[in-house]
Coordinates of C-alpha atoms and ligand atoms in Angstrom, one line a residue:
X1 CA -136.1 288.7 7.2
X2 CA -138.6 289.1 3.8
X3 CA -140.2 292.5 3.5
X4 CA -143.8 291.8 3.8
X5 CA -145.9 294.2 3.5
X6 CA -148.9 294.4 5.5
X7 CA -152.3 296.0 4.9
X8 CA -152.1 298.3 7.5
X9 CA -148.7 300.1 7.7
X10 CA -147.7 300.7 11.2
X11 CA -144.9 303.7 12.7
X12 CA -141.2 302.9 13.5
X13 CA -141.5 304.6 16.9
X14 CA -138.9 303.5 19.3
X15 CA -137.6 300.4 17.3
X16 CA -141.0 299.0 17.3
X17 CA -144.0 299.2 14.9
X18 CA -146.8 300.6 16.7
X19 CA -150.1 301.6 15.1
X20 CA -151.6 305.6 15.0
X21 CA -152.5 306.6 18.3
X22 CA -156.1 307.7 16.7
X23 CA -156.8 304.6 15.5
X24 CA -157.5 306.2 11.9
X25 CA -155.6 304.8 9.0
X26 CA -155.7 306.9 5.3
X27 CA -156.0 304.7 2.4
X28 CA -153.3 303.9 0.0
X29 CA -153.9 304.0 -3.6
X30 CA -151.6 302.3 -6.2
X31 CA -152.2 304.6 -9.0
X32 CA -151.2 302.5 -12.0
X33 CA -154.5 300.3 -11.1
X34 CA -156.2 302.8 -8.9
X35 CA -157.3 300.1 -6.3
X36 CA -156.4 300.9 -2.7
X37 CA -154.4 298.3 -1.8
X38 CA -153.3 299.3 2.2
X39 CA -153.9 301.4 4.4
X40 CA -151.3 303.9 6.4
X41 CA -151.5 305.6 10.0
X42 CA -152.8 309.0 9.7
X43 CA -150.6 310.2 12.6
X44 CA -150.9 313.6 14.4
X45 CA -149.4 315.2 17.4
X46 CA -149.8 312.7 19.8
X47 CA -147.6 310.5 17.9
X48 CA -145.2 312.9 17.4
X49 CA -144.9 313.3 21.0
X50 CA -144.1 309.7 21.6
X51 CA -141.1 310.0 18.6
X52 CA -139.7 312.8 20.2
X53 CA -140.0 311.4 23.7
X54 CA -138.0 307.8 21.7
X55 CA -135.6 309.9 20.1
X56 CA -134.6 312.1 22.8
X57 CA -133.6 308.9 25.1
X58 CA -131.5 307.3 22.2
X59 CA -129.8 310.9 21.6
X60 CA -127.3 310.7 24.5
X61 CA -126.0 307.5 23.2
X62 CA -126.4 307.9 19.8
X63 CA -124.8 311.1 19.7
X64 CA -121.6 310.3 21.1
X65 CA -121.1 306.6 19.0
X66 CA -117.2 306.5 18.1
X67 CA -117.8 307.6 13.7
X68 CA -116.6 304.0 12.7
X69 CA -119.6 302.0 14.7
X70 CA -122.2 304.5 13.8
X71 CA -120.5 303.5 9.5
X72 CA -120.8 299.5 10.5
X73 CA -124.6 300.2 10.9
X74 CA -125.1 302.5 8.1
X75 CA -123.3 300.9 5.6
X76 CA -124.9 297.6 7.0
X77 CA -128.1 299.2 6.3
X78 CA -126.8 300.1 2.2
X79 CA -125.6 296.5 2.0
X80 CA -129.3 295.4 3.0
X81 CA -130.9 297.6 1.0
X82 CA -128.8 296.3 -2.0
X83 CA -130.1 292.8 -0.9
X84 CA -133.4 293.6 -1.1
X85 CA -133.2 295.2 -4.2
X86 CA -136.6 293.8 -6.1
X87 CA -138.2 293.8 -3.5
X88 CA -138.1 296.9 -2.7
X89 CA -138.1 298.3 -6.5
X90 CA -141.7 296.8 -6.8
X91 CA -143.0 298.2 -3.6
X92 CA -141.8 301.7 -5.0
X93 CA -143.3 300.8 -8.2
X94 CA -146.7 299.9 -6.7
X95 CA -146.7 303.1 -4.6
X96 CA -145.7 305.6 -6.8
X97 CA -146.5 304.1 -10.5
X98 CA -143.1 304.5 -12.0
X99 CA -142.1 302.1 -14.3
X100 CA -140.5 298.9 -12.1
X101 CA -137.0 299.2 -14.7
X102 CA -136.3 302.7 -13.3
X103 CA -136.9 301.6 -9.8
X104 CA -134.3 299.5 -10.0
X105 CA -131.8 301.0 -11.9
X106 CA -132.3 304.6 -10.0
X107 CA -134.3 305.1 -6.8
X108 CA -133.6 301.6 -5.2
X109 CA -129.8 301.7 -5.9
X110 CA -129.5 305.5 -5.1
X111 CA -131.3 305.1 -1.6
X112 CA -128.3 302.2 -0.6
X113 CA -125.4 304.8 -2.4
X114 CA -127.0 307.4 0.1
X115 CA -126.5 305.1 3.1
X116 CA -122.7 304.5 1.6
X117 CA -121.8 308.0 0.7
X118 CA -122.3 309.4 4.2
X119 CA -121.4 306.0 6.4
X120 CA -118.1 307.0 4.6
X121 CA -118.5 310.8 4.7
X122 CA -119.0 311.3 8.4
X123 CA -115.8 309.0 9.0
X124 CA -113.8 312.1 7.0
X125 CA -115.8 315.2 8.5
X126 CA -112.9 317.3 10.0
X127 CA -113.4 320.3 12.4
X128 CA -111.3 323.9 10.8
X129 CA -109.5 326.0 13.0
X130 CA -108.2 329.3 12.6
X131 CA -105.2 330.0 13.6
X132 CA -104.6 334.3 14.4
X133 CA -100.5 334.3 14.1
X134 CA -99.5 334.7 17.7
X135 CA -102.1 335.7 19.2
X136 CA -104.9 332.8 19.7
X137 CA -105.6 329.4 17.7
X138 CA -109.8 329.1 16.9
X139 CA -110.9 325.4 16.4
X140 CA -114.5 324.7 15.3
X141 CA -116.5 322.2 16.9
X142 CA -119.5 320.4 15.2
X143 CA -121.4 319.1 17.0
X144 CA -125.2 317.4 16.7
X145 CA -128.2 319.2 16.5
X146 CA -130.4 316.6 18.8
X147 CA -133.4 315.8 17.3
X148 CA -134.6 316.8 14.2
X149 CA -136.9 316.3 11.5
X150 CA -136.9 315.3 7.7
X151 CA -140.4 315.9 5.6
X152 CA -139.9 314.3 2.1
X153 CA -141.9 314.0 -0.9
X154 CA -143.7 311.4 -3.2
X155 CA -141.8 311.5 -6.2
X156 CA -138.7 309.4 -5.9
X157 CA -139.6 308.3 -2.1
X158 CA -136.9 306.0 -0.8
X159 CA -134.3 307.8 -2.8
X160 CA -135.0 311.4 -1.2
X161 CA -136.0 310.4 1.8
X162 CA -132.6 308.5 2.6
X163 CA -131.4 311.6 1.3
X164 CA -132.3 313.8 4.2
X165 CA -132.4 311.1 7.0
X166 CA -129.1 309.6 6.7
X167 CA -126.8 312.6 7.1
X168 CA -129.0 313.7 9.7
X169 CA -128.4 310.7 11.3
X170 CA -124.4 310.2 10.5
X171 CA -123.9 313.5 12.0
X172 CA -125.0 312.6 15.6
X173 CA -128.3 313.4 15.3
X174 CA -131.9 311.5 16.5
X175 CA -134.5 311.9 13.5
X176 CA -138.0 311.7 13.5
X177 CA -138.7 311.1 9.8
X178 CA -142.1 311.5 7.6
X179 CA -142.2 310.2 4.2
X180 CA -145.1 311.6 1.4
X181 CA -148.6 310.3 2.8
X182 CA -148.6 309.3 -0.9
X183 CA -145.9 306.6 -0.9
X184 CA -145.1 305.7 2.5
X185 CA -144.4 301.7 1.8
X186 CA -140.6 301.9 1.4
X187 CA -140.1 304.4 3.9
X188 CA -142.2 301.6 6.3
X189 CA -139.9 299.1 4.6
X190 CA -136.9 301.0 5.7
X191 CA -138.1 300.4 9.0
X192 CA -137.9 297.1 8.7
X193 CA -134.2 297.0 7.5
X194 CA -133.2 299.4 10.1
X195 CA -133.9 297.1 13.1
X196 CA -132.1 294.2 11.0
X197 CA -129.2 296.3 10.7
X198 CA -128.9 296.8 14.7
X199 CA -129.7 300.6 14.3
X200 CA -130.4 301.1 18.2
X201 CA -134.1 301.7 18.9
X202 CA -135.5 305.3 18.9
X203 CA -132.5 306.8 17.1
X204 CA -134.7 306.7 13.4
X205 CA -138.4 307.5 13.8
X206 CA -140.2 307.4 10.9
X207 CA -144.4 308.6 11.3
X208 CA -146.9 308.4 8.7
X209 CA -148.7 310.5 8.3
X210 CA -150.4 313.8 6.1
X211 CA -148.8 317.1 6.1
X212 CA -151.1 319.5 8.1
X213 CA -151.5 317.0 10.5
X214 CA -148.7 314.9 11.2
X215 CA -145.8 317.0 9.6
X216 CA -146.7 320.4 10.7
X217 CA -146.6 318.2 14.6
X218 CA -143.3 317.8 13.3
X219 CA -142.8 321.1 12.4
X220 CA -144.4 322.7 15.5
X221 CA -142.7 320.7 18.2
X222 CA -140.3 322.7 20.7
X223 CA -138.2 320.0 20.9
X224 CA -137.3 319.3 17.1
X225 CA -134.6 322.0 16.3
X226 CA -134.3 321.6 12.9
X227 CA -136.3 320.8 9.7
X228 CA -135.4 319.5 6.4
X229 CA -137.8 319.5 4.3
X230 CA -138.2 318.8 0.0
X231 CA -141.7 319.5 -1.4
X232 CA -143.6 321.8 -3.2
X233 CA -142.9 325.9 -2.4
X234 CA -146.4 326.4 -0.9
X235 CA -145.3 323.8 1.7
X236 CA -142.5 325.3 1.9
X237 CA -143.9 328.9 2.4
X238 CA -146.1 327.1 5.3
X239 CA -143.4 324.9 7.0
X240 CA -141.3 328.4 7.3
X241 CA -143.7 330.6 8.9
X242 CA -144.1 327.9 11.5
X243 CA -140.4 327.2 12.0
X244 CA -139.1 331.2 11.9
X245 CA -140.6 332.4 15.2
X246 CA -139.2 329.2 16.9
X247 CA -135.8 330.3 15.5
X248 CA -135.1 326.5 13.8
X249 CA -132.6 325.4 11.5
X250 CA -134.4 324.8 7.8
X251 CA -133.4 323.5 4.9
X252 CA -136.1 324.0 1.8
X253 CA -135.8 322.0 -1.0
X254 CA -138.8 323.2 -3.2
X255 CA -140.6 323.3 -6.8
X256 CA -138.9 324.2 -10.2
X257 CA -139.6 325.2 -13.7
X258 CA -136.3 324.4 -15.2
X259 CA -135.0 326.0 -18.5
X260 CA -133.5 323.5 -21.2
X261 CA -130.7 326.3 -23.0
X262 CA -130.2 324.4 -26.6
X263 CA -127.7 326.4 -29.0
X264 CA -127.8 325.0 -32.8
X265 CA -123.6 324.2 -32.3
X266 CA -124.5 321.9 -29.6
X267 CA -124.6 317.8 -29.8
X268 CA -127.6 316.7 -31.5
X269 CA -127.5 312.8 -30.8
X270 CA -127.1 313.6 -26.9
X271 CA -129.2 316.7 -26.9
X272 CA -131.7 314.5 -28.0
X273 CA -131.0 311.7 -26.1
X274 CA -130.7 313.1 -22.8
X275 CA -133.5 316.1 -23.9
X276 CA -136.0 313.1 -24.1
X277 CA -135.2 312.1 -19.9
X278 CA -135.0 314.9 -18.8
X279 CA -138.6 316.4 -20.2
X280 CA -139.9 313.0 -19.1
X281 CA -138.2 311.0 -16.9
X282 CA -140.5 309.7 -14.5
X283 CA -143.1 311.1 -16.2
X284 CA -141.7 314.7 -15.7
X285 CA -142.3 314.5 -11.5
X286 CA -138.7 315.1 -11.4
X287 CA -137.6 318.5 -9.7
X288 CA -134.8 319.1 -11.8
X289 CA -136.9 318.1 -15.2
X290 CA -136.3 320.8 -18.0
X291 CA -140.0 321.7 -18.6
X292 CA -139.0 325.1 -20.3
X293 CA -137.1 323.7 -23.8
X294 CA -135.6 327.0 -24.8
X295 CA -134.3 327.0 -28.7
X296 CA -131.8 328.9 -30.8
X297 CA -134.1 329.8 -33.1
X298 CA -132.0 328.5 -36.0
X299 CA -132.5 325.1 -34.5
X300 CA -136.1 325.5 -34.1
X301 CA -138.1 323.9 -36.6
X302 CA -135.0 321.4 -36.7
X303 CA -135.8 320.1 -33.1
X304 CA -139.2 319.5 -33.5
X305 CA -138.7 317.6 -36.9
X306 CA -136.6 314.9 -34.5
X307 CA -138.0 315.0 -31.4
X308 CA -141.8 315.0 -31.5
X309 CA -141.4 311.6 -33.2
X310 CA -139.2 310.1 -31.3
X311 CA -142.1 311.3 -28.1
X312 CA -144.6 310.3 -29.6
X313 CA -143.0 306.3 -29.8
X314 CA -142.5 306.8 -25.7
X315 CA -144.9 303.8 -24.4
X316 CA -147.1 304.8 -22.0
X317 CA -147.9 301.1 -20.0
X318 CA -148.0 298.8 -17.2
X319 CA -145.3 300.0 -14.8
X320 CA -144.3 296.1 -14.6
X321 CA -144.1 296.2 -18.1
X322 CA -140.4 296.2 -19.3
X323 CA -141.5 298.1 -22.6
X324 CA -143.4 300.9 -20.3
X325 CA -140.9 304.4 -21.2
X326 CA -144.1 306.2 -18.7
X327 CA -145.5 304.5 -15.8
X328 CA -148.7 306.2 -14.0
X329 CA -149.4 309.4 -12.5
X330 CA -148.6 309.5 -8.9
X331 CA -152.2 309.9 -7.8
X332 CA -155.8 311.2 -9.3
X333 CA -155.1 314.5 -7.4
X334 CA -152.2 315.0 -9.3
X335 CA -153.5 313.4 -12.7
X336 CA -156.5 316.1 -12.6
X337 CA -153.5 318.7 -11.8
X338 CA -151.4 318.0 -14.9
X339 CA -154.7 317.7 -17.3
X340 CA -156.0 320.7 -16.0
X341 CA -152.7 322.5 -16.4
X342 CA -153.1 321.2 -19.9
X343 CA -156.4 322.4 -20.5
X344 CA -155.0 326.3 -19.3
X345 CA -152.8 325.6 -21.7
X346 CA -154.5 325.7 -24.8
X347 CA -156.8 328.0 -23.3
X348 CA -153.9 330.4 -23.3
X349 CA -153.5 329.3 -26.8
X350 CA -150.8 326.9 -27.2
X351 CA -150.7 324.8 -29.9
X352 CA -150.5 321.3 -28.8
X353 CA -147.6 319.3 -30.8
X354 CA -148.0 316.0 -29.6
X355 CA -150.1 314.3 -26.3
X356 CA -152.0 316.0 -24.1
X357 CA -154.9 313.0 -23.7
X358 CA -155.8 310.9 -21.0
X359 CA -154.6 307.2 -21.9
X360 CA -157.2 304.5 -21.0
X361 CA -155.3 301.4 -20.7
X362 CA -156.5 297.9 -21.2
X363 CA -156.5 294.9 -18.1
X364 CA -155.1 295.4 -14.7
X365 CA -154.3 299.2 -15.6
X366 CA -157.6 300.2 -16.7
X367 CA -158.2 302.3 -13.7
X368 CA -155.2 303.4 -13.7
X369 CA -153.7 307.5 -14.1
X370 CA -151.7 308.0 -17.1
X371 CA -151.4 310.6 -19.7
X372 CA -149.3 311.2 -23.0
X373 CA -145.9 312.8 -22.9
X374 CA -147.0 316.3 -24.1
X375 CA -145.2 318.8 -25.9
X376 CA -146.7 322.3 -26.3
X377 CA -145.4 325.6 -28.6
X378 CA -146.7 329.2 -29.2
X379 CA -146.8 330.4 -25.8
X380 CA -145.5 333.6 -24.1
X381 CA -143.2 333.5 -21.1
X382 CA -145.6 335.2 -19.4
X383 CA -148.2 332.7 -19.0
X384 CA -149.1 330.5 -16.2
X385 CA -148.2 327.2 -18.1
X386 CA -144.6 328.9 -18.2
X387 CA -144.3 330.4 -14.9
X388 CA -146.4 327.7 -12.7
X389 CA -144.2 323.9 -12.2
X390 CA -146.8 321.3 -13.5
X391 CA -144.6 318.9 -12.5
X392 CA -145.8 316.0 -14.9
X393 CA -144.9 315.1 -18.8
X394 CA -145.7 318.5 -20.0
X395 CA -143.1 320.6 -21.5
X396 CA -142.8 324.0 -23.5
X397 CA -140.8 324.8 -26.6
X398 CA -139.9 328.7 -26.6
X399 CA -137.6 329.9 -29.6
X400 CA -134.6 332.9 -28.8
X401 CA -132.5 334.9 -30.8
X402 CA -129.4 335.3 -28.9
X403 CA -127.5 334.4 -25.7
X404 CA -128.8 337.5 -23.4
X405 CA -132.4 336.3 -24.9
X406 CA -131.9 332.9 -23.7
X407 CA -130.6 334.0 -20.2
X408 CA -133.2 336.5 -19.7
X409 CA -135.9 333.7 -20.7
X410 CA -134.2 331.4 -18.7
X411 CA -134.1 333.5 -15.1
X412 CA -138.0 334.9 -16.0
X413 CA -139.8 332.7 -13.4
X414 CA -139.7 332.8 -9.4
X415 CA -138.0 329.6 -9.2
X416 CA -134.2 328.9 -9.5
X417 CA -133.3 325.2 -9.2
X418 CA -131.7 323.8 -12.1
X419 CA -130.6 324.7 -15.7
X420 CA -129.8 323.0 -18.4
X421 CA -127.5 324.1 -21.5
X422 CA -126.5 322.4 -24.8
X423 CA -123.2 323.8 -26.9
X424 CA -120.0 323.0 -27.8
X425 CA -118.7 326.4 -27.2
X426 CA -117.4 325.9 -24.0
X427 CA -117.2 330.1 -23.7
X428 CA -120.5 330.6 -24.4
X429 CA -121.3 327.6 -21.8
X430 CA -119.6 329.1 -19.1
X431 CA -120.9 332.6 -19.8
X432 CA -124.3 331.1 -19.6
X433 CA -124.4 329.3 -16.5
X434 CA -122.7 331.8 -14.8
X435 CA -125.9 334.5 -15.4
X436 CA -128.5 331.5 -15.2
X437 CA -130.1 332.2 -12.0
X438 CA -130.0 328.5 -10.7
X439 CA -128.3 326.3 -7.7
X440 CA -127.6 323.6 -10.2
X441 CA -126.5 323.8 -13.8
X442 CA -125.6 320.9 -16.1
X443 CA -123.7 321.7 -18.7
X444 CA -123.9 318.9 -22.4
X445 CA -126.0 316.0 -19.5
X446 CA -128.4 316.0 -17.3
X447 CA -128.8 314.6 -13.5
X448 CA -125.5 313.6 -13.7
X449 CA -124.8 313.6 -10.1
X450 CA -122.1 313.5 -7.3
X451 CA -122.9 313.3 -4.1
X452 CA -120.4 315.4 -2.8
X453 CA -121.6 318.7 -4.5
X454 CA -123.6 321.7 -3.0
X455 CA -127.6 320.5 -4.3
X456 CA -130.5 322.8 -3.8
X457 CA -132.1 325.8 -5.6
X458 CA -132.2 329.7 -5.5
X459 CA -135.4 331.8 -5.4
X460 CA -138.4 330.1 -4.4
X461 CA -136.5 327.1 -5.4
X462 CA -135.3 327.0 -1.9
X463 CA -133.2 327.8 0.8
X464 CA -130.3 326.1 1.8
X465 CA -128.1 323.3 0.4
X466 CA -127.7 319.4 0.8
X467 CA -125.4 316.8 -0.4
X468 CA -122.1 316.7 0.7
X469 CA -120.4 318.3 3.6
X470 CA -123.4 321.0 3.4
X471 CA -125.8 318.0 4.7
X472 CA -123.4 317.3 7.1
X473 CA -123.2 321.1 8.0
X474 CA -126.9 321.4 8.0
X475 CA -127.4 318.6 10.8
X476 CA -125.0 319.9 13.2
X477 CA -124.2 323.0 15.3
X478 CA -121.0 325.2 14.8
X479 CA -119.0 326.2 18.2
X480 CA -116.3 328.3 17.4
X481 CA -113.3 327.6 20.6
X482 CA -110.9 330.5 20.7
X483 CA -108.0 329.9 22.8
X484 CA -105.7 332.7 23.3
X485 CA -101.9 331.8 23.7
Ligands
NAD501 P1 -145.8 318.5 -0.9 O1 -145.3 319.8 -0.5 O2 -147.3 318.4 -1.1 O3 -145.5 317.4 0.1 C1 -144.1 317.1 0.5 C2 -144.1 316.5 1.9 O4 -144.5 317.5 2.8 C3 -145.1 315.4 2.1 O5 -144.5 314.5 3.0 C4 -146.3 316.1 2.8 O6 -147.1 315.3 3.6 C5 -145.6 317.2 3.6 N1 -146.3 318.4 3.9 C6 -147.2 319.0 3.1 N2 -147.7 320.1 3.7 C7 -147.1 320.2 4.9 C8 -147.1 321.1 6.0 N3 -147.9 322.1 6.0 N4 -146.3 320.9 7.1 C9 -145.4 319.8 7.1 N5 -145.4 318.9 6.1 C10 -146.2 319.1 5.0 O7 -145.0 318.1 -2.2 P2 -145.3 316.8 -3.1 O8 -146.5 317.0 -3.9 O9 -145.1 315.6 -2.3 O10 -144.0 316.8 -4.0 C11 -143.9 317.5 -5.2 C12 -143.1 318.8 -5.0 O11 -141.8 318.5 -4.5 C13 -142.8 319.5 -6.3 O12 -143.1 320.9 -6.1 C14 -141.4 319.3 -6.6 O13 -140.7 320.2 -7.3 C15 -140.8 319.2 -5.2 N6 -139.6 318.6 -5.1 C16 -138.4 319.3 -4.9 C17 -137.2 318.7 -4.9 C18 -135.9 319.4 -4.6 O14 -134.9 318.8 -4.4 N7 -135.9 320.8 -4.7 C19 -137.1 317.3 -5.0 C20 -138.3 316.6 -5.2 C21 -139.5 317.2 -5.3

């Protein structure tokens, strides 16, 4: 089976691809050119009720499949996924506008490990018991939620929303499944791959759709008990003042505005190396990008001597372009975001150290949404461009004087997902992270992951945590047995 793409992308309801019950289709933009190029469902309740009604009739089945026939089809699916590899990397490279190299070197791979890491995990998920010395032995059954829901975002699509969906669905559970209205194509893709891999019909659901109206139907419906959901915090703030009266299960996995802790002792070479990815990988629309670089002041004017330069050589290009360090702006919305957040910026009176322009491209990108990797100094913590996530290539350089300045600069925001600290004092590391206020902290790397450990954020970072037996936690129910000798 080739993974055509049609103009009109249609929902995988039921194992079949069925159009919006409305009739009414959104537009889909591909941002490096800026020329709609397809058209997706604009879904709302109606469709939502005819996932739910899908997924509850595959859950009885579904639910109880022996662990090693539900891993055959996952790990099918990863081992299609693999095959499909460029096709799928330029889909998500059309969609999104990151550059077609890092589609297939992260989010296309990553999406396939996430089907392998929990066809395997759910073959090793083990029940506790208790045991009370004499008197009783507890044994905890988990069981499967039934049908639940998975929102995810635009910014690495495929790769996060395979990260929600699949332990979800290795657990036991029935999903009904709504990637970013922004790019949908490999989420629709997915779709594709799912019914090749013998998934049984109605056990994935995946609806198109925009947020108000087709995932808050997610949100709203009685029959969906839990919701896991990664997006911005105002989302977030929305999706849980629907879901708390209804008493559901949520996981939040929300915005940042991630501190970069460098200490003069540390690493230069890597500092540098991995400082440079992790201000503007993906053109900085990565949650856990360090937009906050906070400096030991001796190393201050020392950082900026090597790493402006070596910024301001990034090439912003083509996506399809193997040269292209940046690729395009997700969407105009978000373009006018970031250069409006960079206008605030010097309006707050930053001093602008490199970037901060629009880049008009030449040929097929001429239309297209990019902007300079932009690095900005002279600004209190205070401000909004250091307290609001921009979530684009925008960073801020901050200098401190000592280790309890650097903590305290590093918790002074609402948000609490990741940190990032450079030194070669591992004392002074492990002082660090432990007072960072943070879910994640990388200590001499950055987005060095393993699947296996607790991933999510603190504050308004988020609630809850994925990856892991925590996913696998999340998507089902604990029943504690007590049996008294
Ligand atoms: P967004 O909140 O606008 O949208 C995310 C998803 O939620 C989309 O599918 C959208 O259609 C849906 N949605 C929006 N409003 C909704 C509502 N009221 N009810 C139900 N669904 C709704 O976020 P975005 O702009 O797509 O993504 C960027 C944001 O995501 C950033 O804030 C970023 O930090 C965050 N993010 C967080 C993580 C993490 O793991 N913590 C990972 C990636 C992105």
């Amino acid at each position: 089976m080739n993974l055509t793409i049609p103009y009109h992308l249609e929902n995988f309801i039921g194992g079949n691809f069925i159009g919006p019950l409305s009739g009414s289709f959104i537009d889909n933009i591909n941002p490096a050119t800026g020329a709609i190029y397809g058209q997706i469902p604009d879904s709302n309740e109606k469709d939502i009720e005819v996932a739910v009604a899908a997924a509850k009739k595959a859950f009885p089945a579904w639910s109880v499949l022996p662990a090693e026939k539900k891993f055959i089809i996952l790990n099918k699916i990863a081992e299609l996924i693999e095959a499909k590899l460029d096709e799928l990397a330029l889909a998500e490279t059309n969609d999104n506008g990151k550059p077609l190299w890092l589609s297939k070197q992260v989010d296309i791979p990553r999406a396939s490990a996430n089907f392998r890491f929990f066809a395997t995990g759910i073959m090793h998920f083990a029940n506790e018991s208790h045991q009370m010395e004499d008197k009783a032995v507890n044994y905890t059954l988990r069981q499967p939620i039934g049908i639940v829901g998975c929102i995810s975002p635009w910014n690495l699509p495929l790769y996060l929303f395979t990260w929600k969906i699949v332990p979800a669905l290795a657990a036991g559970n029935c999903v009904i499944a709504k990637p970013s209205e922004v790019t949908p194509v490999t989420a629709f893709l997915l779709g594709k791959i799912c019914k090749e891999a013998g998934l049984p019909d109605g056990v994935l659901n995946i609806v198109h759709g925009t947020g108000p109206s087709c995932g808050e139907a997610i949100v709203k419906h009685p029959d969906v008990k839990a919701i896991s959901f990664t997006g911005s915090t105002k989302a977030g703030e929305r999706i849980a003042a629907l879901a708390a009266p209804m008493f559901k299960k949520l996981s939040l996995e929300l915005g940042g505005k991630n501190p970069n802790i460098i200490f003069n002792d540390c690493d230069w070479k890597k500092m540098l190396t991995d400082t440079i990815r992790s201000s503007f990988g993906n053109q900085g629309q990565i949650c856990l990008c360090g937009s906050r670089i906070l400096l030991e002041r001796s190393a201050y004017e020392e950082f900026k001597k090597h790493f402006i330069p070596i910024v301001k050589k990034l090439i912003v290009g083509d996506p399809l372009e193997t040269t292209s360090k940046q690729g395009a702006i997700v969407s105009k919305v978000h373009f006018e975001k970031i250069m409006n957040c960079i206008s605030i910026a010097k309006e707050e009176g930053g001093t602008i150290l490199c970037g901060s322009n629009a880049v008009k491209l030449q040929g097929r990108c001429e239309n297209g949404y990019f902007i300079e990797p932009t690095i900005i100094e002279g600004l209190d913590q205070n401000c909004k461009t250091n307290q609001e996530e921009i979530f684009g290539p925008v960073v801020t350089i901050q200098p401190f004087d000592t280790e309890e300045e650097a903590i305290a600069l590093a918790n002074a925001t609402n948000y609490g997902l990741a940190a990032t600290i450079w030194t070669q004092d591992i004392s002074k590391a492990n002082r660090v992270a432990a007072k960072v206020q943070s879910g994640i902290v990388w200590v001499n790397c950055w987005l060095v992951r393993d699947l296996r450990t607790p991933f999510g954020g603190m504050k308004n970072s988020g609630v809850g945590r994925e990856g892991g037996w925590e996913a696998l936690r999340f998507f089902t129910e604990a029943k504690n047995v007590c049996i008294q000798f």
